[in-house]
């Protein structure tokens, strides 16, 4: 997402994930006050900068939790879904579920395919029988 995707007067959505807290994400409606060269500011007082995220800009803050500026409610909901899926994937080993080797290989193949799509990968790890 880029600053150029936002215009003065545009209705936007501020997403607060509440990372590290046992609280549901919150979405606030806001209006863009200005879209400059470095920051987008809103009527709620936040300054947001470009990040490497496809759904949002990241709040410019020195400390504390950050919020995310999304151009639409749909993008905010996609961001939440992605974070929930990442957390689910992270917690998979702790869920005491039994997965077959074939299932795990398919998941790895899908995820590696996404990582390596169109880019040179520095990851050369191959887990094949006989390699150590």
Short mmCIF file of C-alpha atoms in Angstrom, two decimals:
data_model
loop_
_atom_site.label_atom_id
_atom_site.label_comp_id
_atom_site.label_asym_id
_atom_site.label_seq_id
_atom_site.Cartn_x
_atom_site.Cartn_y
_atom_site.Cartn_z
CA UNK A 1 0.00 0.00 0.00
CA UNK A 2 1.27 3.44 -0.87
CA UNK A 3 0.53 6.99 0.31
CA UNK A 4 -0.60 7.82 -3.24
CA UNK A 5 -3.57 5.46 -2.70
CA UNK A 6 -5.08 8.02 -0.28
CA UNK A 7 -6.65 11.42 -1.05
CA UNK A 8 -7.73 14.34 1.13
CA UNK A 9 -11.37 13.92 2.22
CA UNK A 10 -11.39 10.16 1.59
CA UNK A 11 -13.22 7.97 4.10
CA UNK A 12 -10.76 5.45 5.56
CA UNK A 13 -10.72 2.84 8.32
CA UNK A 14 -8.26 2.67 11.20
CA UNK A 15 -7.60 -0.83 12.43
CA UNK A 16 -6.36 -1.49 15.96
CA UNK A 17 -5.31 -5.14 16.27
CA UNK A 18 -4.59 -4.92 20.04
CA UNK A 19 -1.52 -7.18 19.65
CA UNK A 20 -0.61 -8.96 22.85
CA UNK A 21 -4.00 -8.34 24.42
CA UNK A 22 -6.93 -10.66 24.67
CA UNK A 23 -9.20 -8.21 22.85
CA UNK A 24 -10.95 -8.32 19.49
CA UNK A 25 -9.63 -5.93 16.82
CA UNK A 26 -11.34 -2.55 16.60
CA UNK A 27 -12.09 -0.64 13.39
CA UNK A 28 -12.69 3.14 13.46
CA UNK A 29 -14.02 5.23 10.61
CA UNK A 30 -11.96 8.33 9.80
CA UNK A 31 -11.36 10.95 7.10
CA UNK A 32 -8.02 11.80 5.49
CA UNK A 33 -6.95 15.34 6.47
CA UNK A 34 -3.89 15.35 4.25
CA UNK A 35 -1.85 13.04 2.06
CA UNK A 36 1.69 14.36 1.82
CA UNK A 37 4.98 13.03 0.58
CA UNK A 38 5.83 11.09 3.78
CA UNK A 39 2.60 10.77 5.77
CA UNK A 40 -1.17 10.50 5.57
CA UNK A 41 -2.89 12.23 8.49
CA UNK A 42 -6.47 11.67 9.61
CA UNK A 43 -9.09 13.65 11.50
CA UNK A 44 -8.45 11.31 14.44
CA UNK A 45 -4.89 12.64 14.78
CA UNK A 46 -2.86 9.72 13.45
CA UNK A 47 0.07 9.94 11.05
CA UNK A 48 0.54 6.95 8.75
CA UNK A 49 3.48 5.98 6.57
CA UNK A 50 4.10 3.51 3.78
CA UNK A 51 4.77 -0.04 4.85
CA UNK A 52 5.38 -3.30 3.05
CA UNK A 53 1.78 -4.30 3.60
CA UNK A 54 -0.71 -4.84 0.80
CA UNK A 55 -3.74 -3.80 2.87
CA UNK A 56 -2.69 -0.77 4.91
CA UNK A 57 -0.33 2.01 5.92
CA UNK A 58 1.30 1.79 9.36
CA UNK A 59 0.95 4.42 12.07
CA UNK A 60 4.10 6.46 12.65
CA UNK A 61 4.75 6.13 16.37
CA UNK A 62 7.82 5.87 18.53
CA UNK A 63 6.33 3.56 21.13
CA UNK A 64 3.19 1.66 21.98
CA UNK A 65 1.03 -0.39 19.69
CA UNK A 66 0.50 0.77 16.14
CA UNK A 67 -2.72 1.09 14.23
CA UNK A 68 -3.17 0.49 10.51
CA UNK A 69 -4.85 2.76 7.96
CA UNK A 70 -6.96 0.90 5.42
CA UNK A 71 -8.65 2.47 2.38
CA UNK A 72 -11.80 0.37 2.85
CA UNK A 73 -13.61 -1.79 5.38
CA UNK A 74 -12.91 -4.79 3.16
CA UNK A 75 -9.14 -4.23 3.39
CA UNK A 76 -9.40 -3.92 7.19
CA UNK A 77 -11.28 -7.22 7.36
CA UNK A 78 -8.74 -8.90 5.05
CA UNK A 79 -5.94 -7.67 7.31
CA UNK A 80 -7.69 -9.15 10.36
CA UNK A 81 -8.26 -12.46 8.58
CA UNK A 82 -4.61 -12.66 7.53
CA UNK A 83 -3.45 -11.99 11.12
CA UNK A 84 -5.82 -14.65 12.46
CA UNK A 85 -4.55 -17.19 9.91
CA UNK A 86 -0.94 -16.38 10.76
CA UNK A 87 -1.70 -16.92 14.44
CA UNK A 88 -3.48 -20.20 13.67
CA UNK A 89 -0.50 -21.38 11.63
CA UNK A 90 1.91 -20.34 14.38
CA UNK A 91 -0.10 -22.26 17.00
CA UNK A 92 -0.59 -25.42 14.89
CA UNK A 93 2.18 -27.41 16.64
CA UNK A 94 0.54 -26.71 20.01
CA UNK A 95 -2.95 -27.87 19.03
CA UNK A 96 -2.09 -31.58 19.51
CA UNK A 97 -3.39 -32.46 16.09
CA UNK A 98 -1.86 -35.28 14.12
CA UNK A 99 -1.02 -34.46 10.51
CA UNK A 100 0.25 -36.94 7.98
CA UNK A 101 3.57 -36.38 6.28
CA UNK A 102 1.71 -35.91 3.00
CA UNK A 103 -0.50 -33.17 4.48
CA UNK A 104 2.53 -31.33 5.87
CA UNK A 105 4.37 -31.60 2.55
CA UNK A 106 1.38 -30.09 0.72
CA UNK A 107 1.22 -27.16 3.15
CA UNK A 108 4.96 -26.57 2.75
CA UNK A 109 4.65 -26.77 -1.04
CA UNK A 110 1.88 -24.16 -1.05
CA UNK A 111 3.69 -21.78 1.29
CA UNK A 112 7.06 -22.17 -0.44
CA UNK A 113 5.39 -21.55 -3.79
CA UNK A 114 4.00 -18.24 -2.51
CA UNK A 115 7.35 -17.17 -1.07
CA UNK A 116 9.31 -18.05 -4.19
CA UNK A 117 6.76 -16.71 -6.68
CA UNK A 118 8.57 -14.34 -9.02
CA UNK A 119 11.56 -13.75 -6.75
CA UNK A 120 14.95 -15.27 -6.14
CA UNK A 121 14.84 -17.14 -2.86
CA UNK A 122 17.75 -17.37 -0.46
CA UNK A 123 16.17 -20.38 1.20
CA UNK A 124 17.82 -23.50 -0.15
CA UNK A 125 16.66 -25.93 2.51
CA UNK A 126 15.61 -29.26 1.08
CA UNK A 127 14.23 -31.89 3.45
CA UNK A 128 14.52 -35.04 1.41
CA UNK A 129 15.40 -38.51 2.58
CA UNK A 130 19.15 -38.99 2.62
CA UNK A 131 20.03 -35.28 2.85
CA UNK A 132 21.57 -34.10 6.07
#
